[in-house]
CSV table of C-alpha atoms in Angstrom, one decimal:
chain,number,residue,atom,x,y,z
A,1,UNK,CA,-5.6,1.5,47.7
A,2,UNK,CA,-6.9,-2.0,47.3
A,3,UNK,CA,-8.4,-1.2,43.9
A,4,UNK,CA,-5.1,0.3,42.8
A,5,UNK,CA,-3.2,-2.8,44.0
A,6,UNK,CA,-5.5,-5.1,42.2
A,7,UNK,CA,-5.1,-3.0,39.0
A,8,UNK,CA,-1.3,-3.2,39.3
A,9,UNK,CA,-1.6,-7.0,39.6
A,10,UNK,CA,-3.1,-7.0,36.1
A,11,UNK,CA,0.5,-7.7,35.1
A,12,UNK,CA,1.9,-7.6,31.7
A,13,UNK,CA,0.2,-4.3,30.7
A,14,UNK,CA,2.5,-1.8,29.1
A,15,UNK,CA,1.4,1.0,31.4
A,16,UNK,CA,2.3,1.5,35.1
A,17,UNK,CA,-0.6,2.7,37.2
A,18,UNK,CA,1.6,3.1,40.3
A,19,UNK,CA,3.5,5.8,38.3
A,20,UNK,CA,0.2,7.8,37.9
A,21,UNK,CA,-0.1,8.3,41.6
A,22,UNK,CA,3.5,9.5,41.7
A,23,UNK,CA,2.7,12.3,39.2
A,24,UNK,CA,-0.5,13.1,41.0
A,25,UNK,CA,1.2,13.2,44.5
A,26,UNK,CA,4.0,15.3,43.1
A,27,UNK,CA,1.5,17.9,42.0
A,28,UNK,CA,-0.3,17.8,45.4
A,29,UNK,CA,3.1,18.3,47.2
A,30,UNK,CA,3.7,21.4,45.1
A,31,UNK,CA,0.4,23.1,45.6
A,32,UNK,CA,-0.4,21.7,49.0
A,33,UNK,CA,2.1,24.1,50.6
A,34,UNK,CA,-0.1,27.0,49.4
A,35,UNK,CA,-2.9,26.0,51.8
A,36,UNK,CA,-2.7,27.2,55.4
A,37,UNK,CA,-5.1,24.5,56.7
A,38,UNK,CA,-5.5,20.8,56.2
A,39,UNK,CA,-9.2,20.8,55.4
A,40,UNK,CA,-9.1,22.9,52.2
A,41,UNK,CA,-5.9,21.0,51.2
A,42,UNK,CA,-7.8,17.7,51.5
A,43,UNK,CA,-10.8,19.2,49.6
A,44,UNK,CA,-8.5,20.4,46.8
A,45,UNK,CA,-7.2,16.8,46.5
A,46,UNK,CA,-10.7,15.5,46.3
A,47,UNK,CA,-11.7,18.1,43.7
A,48,UNK,CA,-8.8,17.2,41.5
A,49,UNK,CA,-9.7,13.5,41.7
A,50,UNK,CA,-13.3,14.4,40.9
A,51,UNK,CA,-12.2,16.3,37.8
A,52,UNK,CA,-10.4,13.1,36.6
A,53,UNK,CA,-13.4,10.9,37.5
A,54,UNK,CA,-16.1,9.7,35.1
A,55,UNK,CA,-19.0,11.7,36.6
A,56,UNK,CA,-21.8,13.3,34.6
A,57,UNK,CA,-21.1,16.9,35.5
A,58,UNK,CA,-18.0,18.4,37.2
A,59,UNK,CA,-19.6,21.2,39.2
A,60,UNK,CA,-19.7,21.6,43.0
A,61,UNK,CA,-22.6,19.2,43.6
A,62,UNK,CA,-21.3,16.3,41.5
A,63,UNK,CA,-17.7,16.7,42.8
A,64,UNK,CA,-18.9,16.7,46.4
A,65,UNK,CA,-21.0,13.6,45.8
A,66,UNK,CA,-18.0,11.9,44.2
A,67,UNK,CA,-15.9,12.8,47.2
A,68,UNK,CA,-18.5,11.4,49.7
A,69,UNK,CA,-19.3,14.8,51.2
A,70,UNK,CA,-22.8,15.2,52.7
A,71,UNK,CA,-23.3,18.5,50.8
A,72,UNK,CA,-21.5,20.9,48.4
A,73,UNK,CA,-20.4,23.3,51.1
A,74,UNK,CA,-16.8,22.2,51.3
A,75,UNK,CA,-16.3,22.4,47.5
A,76,UNK,CA,-17.9,25.8,47.3
A,77,UNK,CA,-15.9,27.1,50.3
A,78,UNK,CA,-12.7,25.9,48.6
A,79,UNK,CA,-13.5,27.9,45.5
A,80,UNK,CA,-15.0,31.0,47.1
A,81,UNK,CA,-13.7,31.8,50.6
A,82,UNK,CA,-11.0,29.3,51.7
A,83,UNK,CA,-7.6,30.9,52.3
A,84,UNK,CA,-5.0,29.7,49.7
A,85,UNK,CA,-2.7,31.5,47.4
A,86,UNK,CA,-4.2,31.2,43.9
A,87,UNK,CA,-1.4,33.1,42.2
A,88,UNK,CA,1.2,30.9,43.8
A,89,UNK,CA,-0.6,27.8,42.6
A,90,UNK,CA,-0.8,29.2,39.1
A,91,UNK,CA,3.0,29.6,39.3
A,92,UNK,CA,3.3,26.0,40.4
A,93,UNK,CA,1.3,24.9,37.4
A,94,UNK,CA,3.7,26.8,35.1
A,95,UNK,CA,6.7,25.1,36.8
A,96,UNK,CA,5.1,21.7,36.5
A,97,UNK,CA,4.4,22.2,32.8
A,98,UNK,CA,7.9,23.4,32.1
A,99,UNK,CA,9.6,20.6,33.9
A,100,UNK,CA,7.7,18.0,31.9
A,101,UNK,CA,7.1,19.7,28.5
A,102,UNK,CA,9.6,22.5,28.5
A,103,UNK,CA,11.7,22.8,25.3
A,104,UNK,CA,13.8,25.6,23.8
A,105,UNK,CA,11.5,25.6,20.7
A,106,UNK,CA,8.4,26.1,22.9
A,107,UNK,CA,5.4,28.1,21.5
A,108,UNK,CA,2.9,30.2,23.4
A,109,UNK,CA,-0.6,30.1,21.9
A,110,UNK,CA,-3.4,32.5,22.9
A,111,UNK,CA,-7.1,32.1,22.3
A,112,UNK,CA,-10.4,32.6,24.0
A,113,UNK,CA,-13.3,30.2,24.8
A,114,UNK,CA,-16.8,30.9,26.1
A,115,UNK,CA,-19.1,29.4,28.6
A,116,UNK,CA,-22.8,29.9,28.0
A,117,UNK,CA,-24.6,31.3,31.1
A,118,UNK,CA,-28.1,32.3,32.1
A,119,UNK,CA,-28.9,35.4,34.0
A,120,UNK,CA,-26.8,38.5,34.6
A,121,UNK,CA,-24.9,37.9,37.9
A,122,UNK,CA,-22.0,35.6,36.8
A,123,UNK,CA,-18.9,37.8,36.7
A,124,UNK,CA,-18.1,39.0,33.2
A,125,UNK,CA,-21.3,37.7,31.6
A,126,UNK,CA,-23.1,39.6,28.9
A,127,UNK,CA,-24.5,39.0,25.4
A,128,UNK,CA,-21.3,38.8,23.3
A,129,UNK,CA,-19.9,36.7,20.5
A,130,UNK,CA,-18.8,33.2,21.7
A,131,UNK,CA,-16.7,31.1,19.4
A,132,UNK,CA,-18.0,28.1,21.4
A,133,UNK,CA,-21.5,28.8,20.2
A,134,UNK,CA,-20.6,30.4,16.9
A,135,UNK,CA,-22.9,33.3,17.6
A,136,UNK,CA,-23.8,36.1,20.0
A,137,UNK,CA,-25.0,34.5,23.3
A,138,UNK,CA,-25.2,35.3,27.0
A,139,UNK,CA,-21.7,34.1,28.0
A,140,UNK,CA,-18.5,34.5,29.9
A,141,UNK,CA,-15.3,34.7,27.9
A,142,UNK,CA,-11.9,33.5,29.2
A,143,UNK,CA,-8.7,34.2,27.4
A,144,UNK,CA,-6.2,31.3,27.8
A,145,UNK,CA,-2.5,30.7,27.1
A,146,UNK,CA,-1.3,27.3,26.0
A,147,UNK,CA,2.2,26.0,25.9
A,148,UNK,CA,3.1,23.8,22.9
A,149,UNK,CA,6.4,22.0,22.4
A,150,UNK,CA,7.7,18.9,20.7
A,151,UNK,CA,7.1,17.1,24.1
A,152,UNK,CA,3.4,18.0,24.4
A,153,UNK,CA,0.9,20.8,25.1
A,154,UNK,CA,-0.9,22.1,28.1
A,155,UNK,CA,-3.0,25.1,29.1
A,156,UNK,CA,-0.6,27.4,31.0
A,157,UNK,CA,-2.6,30.5,32.1
A,158,UNK,CA,-6.0,32.2,31.9
A,159,UNK,CA,-7.7,35.6,32.3
A,160,UNK,CA,-11.4,36.4,32.6
A,161,UNK,CA,-12.5,39.0,30.0
A,162,UNK,CA,-14.4,41.7,31.8
A,163,UNK,CA,-16.5,43.7,29.4
A,164,UNK,CA,-17.1,47.5,29.9
A,165,UNK,CA,-20.6,46.8,31.0
A,166,UNK,CA,-18.8,45.3,34.1
A,167,UNK,CA,-15.6,47.2,34.4
A,168,UNK,CA,-17.6,50.6,34.4
A,169,UNK,CA,-20.0,49.4,37.0
A,170,UNK,CA,-18.3,49.5,40.4
A,171,UNK,CA,-21.2,48.2,42.4
A,172,UNK,CA,-21.7,45.2,40.1
A,173,UNK,CA,-18.0,44.4,40.3
A,174,UNK,CA,-18.0,44.7,44.1
A,175,UNK,CA,-20.8,42.2,44.4
A,176,UNK,CA,-18.9,39.7,42.2
A,177,UNK,CA,-15.7,40.3,44.2
A,178,UNK,CA,-13.7,41.8,41.3
A,179,UNK,CA,-10.6,43.4,42.8
A,180,UNK,CA,-10.4,47.3,42.7
A,181,UNK,CA,-7.2,47.2,40.7
A,182,UNK,CA,-8.8,45.3,37.9
A,183,UNK,CA,-9.6,47.6,35.0
A,184,UNK,CA,-11.0,47.0,31.5
A,185,UNK,CA,-8.5,45.2,29.3
A,186,UNK,CA,-8.9,44.0,25.7
A,187,UNK,CA,-8.4,40.4,24.9
A,188,UNK,CA,-5.0,41.1,23.3
A,189,UNK,CA,-4.0,43.0,26.4
A,190,UNK,CA,-4.9,40.0,28.5
A,191,UNK,CA,-2.9,37.8,26.2
A,192,UNK,CA,0.2,40.0,26.5
A,193,UNK,CA,-0.1,40.1,30.3
A,194,UNK,CA,0.0,36.3,30.3
A,195,UNK,CA,3.0,36.4,28.0
A,196,UNK,CA,4.7,38.7,30.5
A,197,UNK,CA,3.9,36.2,33.3
A,198,UNK,CA,5.4,33.3,31.3
A,199,UNK,CA,8.6,35.3,30.5
A,200,UNK,CA,8.9,36.3,34.2
A,201,UNK,CA,8.5,32.7,35.2
A,202,UNK,CA,11.3,31.6,32.8
A,203,UNK,CA,9.0,29.5,30.5
A,204,UNK,CA,11.2,28.5,27.6
A,205,UNK,CA,9.3,29.9,24.6
A,206,UNK,CA,10.6,31.9,21.7
A,207,UNK,CA,7.4,32.1,19.7
A,208,UNK,CA,3.8,33.4,20.0
A,209,UNK,CA,0.8,32.7,17.7
A,210,UNK,CA,-2.9,33.5,17.8
A,211,UNK,CA,-5.8,34.0,15.5
A,212,UNK,CA,-7.1,37.2,13.7
A,213,UNK,CA,-8.6,38.7,16.9
A,214,UNK,CA,-5.1,39.1,18.2
A,215,UNK,CA,-3.1,39.4,15.0
A,216,UNK,CA,-4.9,42.5,14.0
A,217,UNK,CA,-4.0,44.4,17.2
A,218,UNK,CA,-0.9,46.6,16.5
A,219,UNK,CA,-0.3,47.1,20.2
A,220,UNK,CA,0.1,43.4,20.8
A,221,UNK,CA,2.5,43.0,17.9
A,222,UNK,CA,4.6,45.9,19.1
A,223,UNK,CA,4.5,44.5,22.7
A,224,UNK,CA,5.8,41.1,21.4
A,225,UNK,CA,8.6,42.8,19.5
A,226,UNK,CA,9.6,44.8,22.6
A,227,UNK,CA,9.9,41.5,24.5
A,228,UNK,CA,11.9,39.9,21.6
A,229,UNK,CA,9.1,37.3,21.2
A,230,UNK,CA,8.9,36.1,17.6
A,231,UNK,CA,5.4,35.7,16.3
A,232,UNK,CA,3.2,34.3,13.5
A,233,UNK,CA,-0.2,36.0,13.8
A,234,UNK,CA,-3.2,35.3,11.6
A,235,UNK,CA,-4.7,38.4,10.0
A,236,UNK,CA,-7.7,39.3,7.8
A,237,UNK,CA,-7.5,39.4,4.0
A,238,UNK,CA,-8.0,43.2,3.9
A,239,UNK,CA,-5.1,44.2,6.0
A,240,UNK,CA,-2.5,46.2,4.2
A,241,UNK,CA,1.3,45.8,4.3
A,242,UNK,CA,4.2,47.6,2.7
A,243,UNK,CA,5.5,45.6,-0.3
A,244,UNK,CA,8.0,48.4,-0.9
A,245,UNK,CA,9.1,51.3,1.3
A,246,UNK,CA,6.5,53.5,-0.4
A,247,UNK,CA,3.8,51.1,-1.6
A,248,UNK,CA,1.0,49.4,0.4
A,249,UNK,CA,-1.2,46.6,-0.7
A,250,UNK,CA,-3.9,44.4,0.7
A,251,UNK,CA,-2.5,41.0,1.6
A,252,UNK,CA,-5.0,39.2,-0.6
A,253,UNK,CA,-3.8,41.4,-3.5
A,254,UNK,CA,-0.2,40.5,-2.7
A,255,UNK,CA,-1.1,36.8,-2.8
A,256,UNK,CA,-3.0,37.1,-6.1
A,257,UNK,CA,0.1,38.6,-7.8
A,258,UNK,CA,2.4,35.7,-6.7
A,259,UNK,CA,3.7,33.4,-9.5
A,260,UNK,CA,3.0,29.7,-9.1
A,261,UNK,CA,6.7,29.0,-8.4
A,262,UNK,CA,6.5,31.1,-5.3
A,263,UNK,CA,4.4,28.4,-3.6
A,264,UNK,CA,6.0,25.5,-1.6
A,265,UNK,CA,4.3,22.5,-0.2
A,266,UNK,CA,5.0,22.0,3.5
A,267,UNK,CA,3.3,20.2,6.4
A,268,UNK,CA,1.9,22.3,9.2
A,269,UNK,CA,2.2,19.3,11.6
A,270,UNK,CA,0.5,16.0,12.2
A,271,UNK,CA,-3.3,15.8,12.1
A,272,UNK,CA,-5.8,13.1,12.9
A,273,UNK,CA,-5.5,11.8,9.4
A,274,UNK,CA,-1.7,12.3,8.9
A,275,UNK,CA,0.5,15.3,8.0
A,276,UNK,CA,-1.4,18.5,7.2
A,277,UNK,CA,0.0,19.6,3.9
A,278,UNK,CA,-0.6,23.1,2.4
A,279,UNK,CA,1.0,25.3,-0.1
A,280,UNK,CA,2.8,28.2,1.4
A,281,UNK,CA,4.2,31.5,0.0
A,282,UNK,CA,6.5,33.8,2.0
A,283,UNK,CA,6.9,37.4,1.1
A,284,UNK,CA,9.2,40.0,2.7
A,285,UNK,CA,7.5,43.2,3.8
A,286,UNK,CA,8.9,46.5,4.8
A,287,UNK,CA,8.6,47.9,8.3
A,288,UNK,CA,10.5,50.6,10.2
A,289,UNK,CA,10.7,48.4,13.3
A,290,UNK,CA,13.8,46.3,13.7
A,291,UNK,CA,13.9,42.6,12.9
A,292,UNK,CA,12.6,40.5,10.0
A,293,UNK,CA,9.0,41.3,8.9
A,294,UNK,CA,7.2,39.0,6.5
A,295,UNK,CA,3.8,37.9,5.2
A,296,UNK,CA,3.1,34.1,5.2
A,297,UNK,CA,0.3,32.9,3.0
A,298,UNK,CA,-1.3,29.4,3.3
A,299,UNK,CA,-3.3,27.9,0.4
A,300,UNK,CA,-5.5,24.9,1.0
A,301,UNK,CA,-6.5,22.2,-1.4
A,302,UNK,CA,-9.8,24.1,-2.0
A,303,UNK,CA,-7.8,27.2,-2.9
A,304,UNK,CA,-8.8,29.2,0.2
A,305,UNK,CA,-6.1,31.4,1.6
A,306,UNK,CA,-5.0,32.3,5.1
A,307,UNK,CA,-2.7,35.1,6.0
A,308,UNK,CA,-0.1,35.6,8.8
A,309,UNK,CA,2.1,38.5,9.8
A,310,UNK,CA,5.4,37.2,11.0
A,311,UNK,CA,8.3,38.8,12.9
A,312,UNK,CA,11.6,37.4,14.2
A,313,UNK,CA,14.6,39.2,15.5
A,314,UNK,CA,16.9,37.1,13.4
A,315,UNK,CA,16.4,35.2,10.1
A,316,UNK,CA,14.6,31.9,10.3
A,317,UNK,CA,13.7,29.2,7.7
A,318,UNK,CA,10.2,28.9,6.2
A,319,UNK,CA,9.7,25.5,7.8
A,320,UNK,CA,9.9,27.1,11.2
A,321,UNK,CA,7.2,29.7,10.5
A,322,UNK,CA,5.0,27.0,9.0
A,323,UNK,CA,5.4,24.9,12.2
A,324,UNK,CA,4.4,27.8,14.4
A,325,UNK,CA,1.4,28.7,12.2
A,326,UNK,CA,0.3,25.0,12.4
A,327,UNK,CA,0.6,24.9,16.2
A,328,UNK,CA,-2.2,27.5,16.6
A,329,UNK,CA,-4.8,24.7,16.4
A,330,UNK,CA,-3.2,23.0,19.5
A,331,UNK,CA,-5.1,25.3,21.8
A,332,UNK,CA,-8.4,24.5,20.2
A,333,UNK,CA,-7.7,20.8,20.8
A,334,UNK,CA,-6.7,21.6,24.4
A,335,UNK,CA,-10.0,23.4,24.9
A,336,UNK,CA,-11.9,20.4,23.6
A,337,UNK,CA,-10.0,18.0,25.8
A,338,UNK,CA,-10.2,20.2,28.9
A,339,UNK,CA,-14.0,20.6,28.5
A,340,UNK,CA,-14.6,16.9,27.6
A,341,UNK,CA,-12.2,15.3,30.1
A,342,UNK,CA,-11.8,17.6,33.1
A,343,UNK,CA,-14.9,19.8,32.9
A,344,UNK,CA,-13.3,23.2,32.2
A,345,UNK,CA,-16.6,24.7,31.3
A,346,UNK,CA,-18.9,22.9,33.8
A,347,UNK,CA,-18.3,25.2,36.8
A,348,UNK,CA,-21.1,27.0,38.7
A,349,UNK,CA,-19.1,30.0,39.8
A,350,UNK,CA,-20.5,33.5,39.9
A,351,UNK,CA,-17.7,35.3,41.6
A,352,UNK,CA,-14.2,36.5,40.4
A,353,UNK,CA,-12.2,34.4,42.8
A,354,UNK,CA,-14.2,31.2,42.3
A,355,UNK,CA,-13.9,31.4,38.5
A,356,UNK,CA,-10.1,31.8,38.6
A,357,UNK,CA,-9.7,29.0,41.1
A,358,UNK,CA,-11.9,26.5,39.3
A,359,UNK,CA,-10.3,27.1,35.9
A,360,UNK,CA,-6.9,26.8,37.5
A,361,UNK,CA,-7.6,23.5,39.1
A,362,UNK,CA,-9.1,22.2,35.9
A,363,UNK,CA,-5.9,23.2,34.0
A,364,UNK,CA,-3.9,21.4,36.7
A,365,UNK,CA,-6.0,18.3,36.2
A,366,UNK,CA,-5.5,18.5,32.4
A,367,UNK,CA,-1.7,18.9,32.9
A,368,UNK,CA,-1.6,15.9,35.2
A,369,UNK,CA,-3.5,13.8,32.6
A,370,UNK,CA,-1.1,15.1,29.9
A,371,UNK,CA,2.1,14.3,31.8
A,372,UNK,CA,0.8,10.8,32.8
A,373,UNK,CA,0.0,10.1,29.1
A,374,UNK,CA,3.4,11.3,27.9
A,375,UNK,CA,5.4,9.4,30.5
A,376,UNK,CA,3.5,6.2,29.8
A,377,UNK,CA,4.2,6.2,26.1
A,378,UNK,CA,6.9,3.7,25.0
A,379,UNK,CA,10.2,5.0,23.6
A,380,UNK,CA,9.4,3.3,20.2
A,381,UNK,CA,5.9,3.2,18.8
A,382,UNK,CA,4.4,-0.1,17.8
A,383,UNK,CA,2.6,-0.4,14.4
A,384,UNK,CA,0.0,-2.7,16.1
A,385,UNK,CA,-1.0,-0.4,18.9
A,386,UNK,CA,-1.5,3.4,18.8
A,387,UNK,CA,0.0,5.5,21.5
A,388,UNK,CA,-2.0,6.3,24.6
A,389,UNK,CA,-4.4,9.2,24.2
A,390,UNK,CA,-5.5,11.5,27.0
A,391,UNK,CA,-9.0,10.0,26.9
A,392,UNK,CA,-7.7,6.4,27.1
A,393,UNK,CA,-5.4,7.4,30.0
A,394,UNK,CA,-8.3,8.8,31.8
A,395,UNK,CA,-10.3,5.6,31.3
A,396,UNK,CA,-7.4,3.6,32.8
A,397,UNK,CA,-7.0,6.1,35.7
A,398,UNK,CA,-10.7,5.8,36.5
A,399,UNK,CA,-10.3,2.0,36.9
A,400,UNK,CA,-7.9,2.8,39.8
A,401,UNK,CA,-9.5,5.8,41.4
A,402,UNK,CA,-11.4,4.8,44.6
A,403,UNK,CA,-14.8,6.2,45.0
A,404,UNK,CA,-16.6,7.1,48.2
A,405,UNK,CA,-20.0,6.8,46.6
A,406,UNK,CA,-22.4,4.1,48.2
A,407,UNK,CA,-26.0,3.5,47.4
A,408,UNK,CA,-27.1,5.3,50.5
A,409,UNK,CA,-24.9,8.3,49.6
A,410,UNK,CA,-26.3,8.3,46.0
A,411,UNK,CA,-29.9,8.3,47.3
A,412,UNK,CA,-29.1,11.0,49.8
A,413,UNK,CA,-27.6,13.2,47.1
A,414,UNK,CA,-30.6,12.5,44.8
A,415,UNK,CA,-32.9,13.8,47.5
A,416,UNK,CA,-30.6,16.8,48.3
A,417,UNK,CA,-30.6,17.9,44.6
A,418,UNK,CA,-34.3,17.5,44.2
A,419,UNK,CA,-35.0,19.5,47.4
A,420,UNK,CA,-32.6,22.2,46.3
A,421,UNK,CA,-34.2,22.3,42.8
A,422,UNK,CA,-37.7,22.5,44.3
A,423,UNK,CA,-36.6,25.6,46.3
A,424,UNK,CA,-35.1,27.2,43.2
A,425,UNK,CA,-38.3,26.5,41.3
A,426,UNK,CA,-40.5,28.1,44.0
A,427,UNK,CA,-38.2,31.2,44.0
A,428,UNK,CA,-38.3,31.5,40.2
A,429,UNK,CA,-42.1,31.2,40.1
A,430,UNK,CA,-42.4,33.8,42.8
A,431,UNK,CA,-40.2,36.3,41.0
A,432,UNK,CA,-42.1,35.8,37.8
A,433,UNK,CA,-45.4,36.5,39.5
A,434,UNK,CA,-44.4,39.6,41.4
A,435,UNK,CA,-44.9,42.1,38.5
A,436,UNK,CA,-48.4,40.8,37.8
A,437,UNK,CA,-49.3,41.0,41.5
A,438,UNK,CA,-48.0,44.6,41.8
A,439,UNK,CA,-49.9,45.6,38.7
């Protein structure tokens, strides 16, 4: 702790590094009880510190080197075979987020993100559309749930999407360690399962929002209504709604017929360049299901339109729907931060258990970073200094995190990596030459 003590001595700074460790140790105390043995508990601590550290890659090799391990075995064992209650740790994450960010106006946001992969053995991998790449690629897709409130935002839960090419192949699933009870589920079904988990855990959230991939699913909308979860869901321009009890129209046609006075300018929330102002129109639609059904239309400065189906059990003002619609982008920003700051997509996990454990620990690291940033912000903002960002907080944390790396250790790891890569290269060349030899 000498480095931390010397950092604290840099007196007069507006932040309190000692408080960072209090947040970190609080998280460790919560999840440490889920580990039966001291060794994996210690490795978990080292992995979380590594996710917060400024290392080039945040996979098993780099994390082990950062922790001073002689090889990656301990990190890999933690993710693959060590005995610890992953579901209970996921519950601890929800509790931690709610304690620090919980608010009665909380919003649940669902979206997916992809991780590009080579080969066919990583669980859930296939050629499929990845929003990360913007095209069809060989990738894994994870569906995530974020929690957004006036106090901040954090990733709350995750599910790995298992395509039918996997769920229908029992042998392939068995090799990857997919539990027998896991069946094919659509992405909206995975999102609804996470909403159920949040409701069961008592997460204070009254709203749900997501993009078109989820908004177009009638089963998801019905499931949310059954759970009394208000929603603002993006939909495509060609979806039809009942403008009267007997007449249906495409939503873009409904928008085209609106008079100019139907539009109101409202902010969808703060952006990097200030408030995000759009024109909004709000149209009542007819539906046999109970509650208030409406169509929300957003018009940008370029004239482009976006459409949202909305439902609430009770009447709400337009400004609330606009706020919920604008919060959908929070999960995109959370993905960017999680990948850039704590390596959410830098894992080397082929199996079911390892994928869920690594993503969970990355989400915990992101939540720690978020809570530290929020608690270090002053009560009143200064016009001369912007508030701490997550990236800046991580820079400050890294000045205090002790590292076990020495020159001898770095050289040893360099040799270890190159030796391992040489073996992989020989195996790859051998496999490629086998068909020609057999011919």
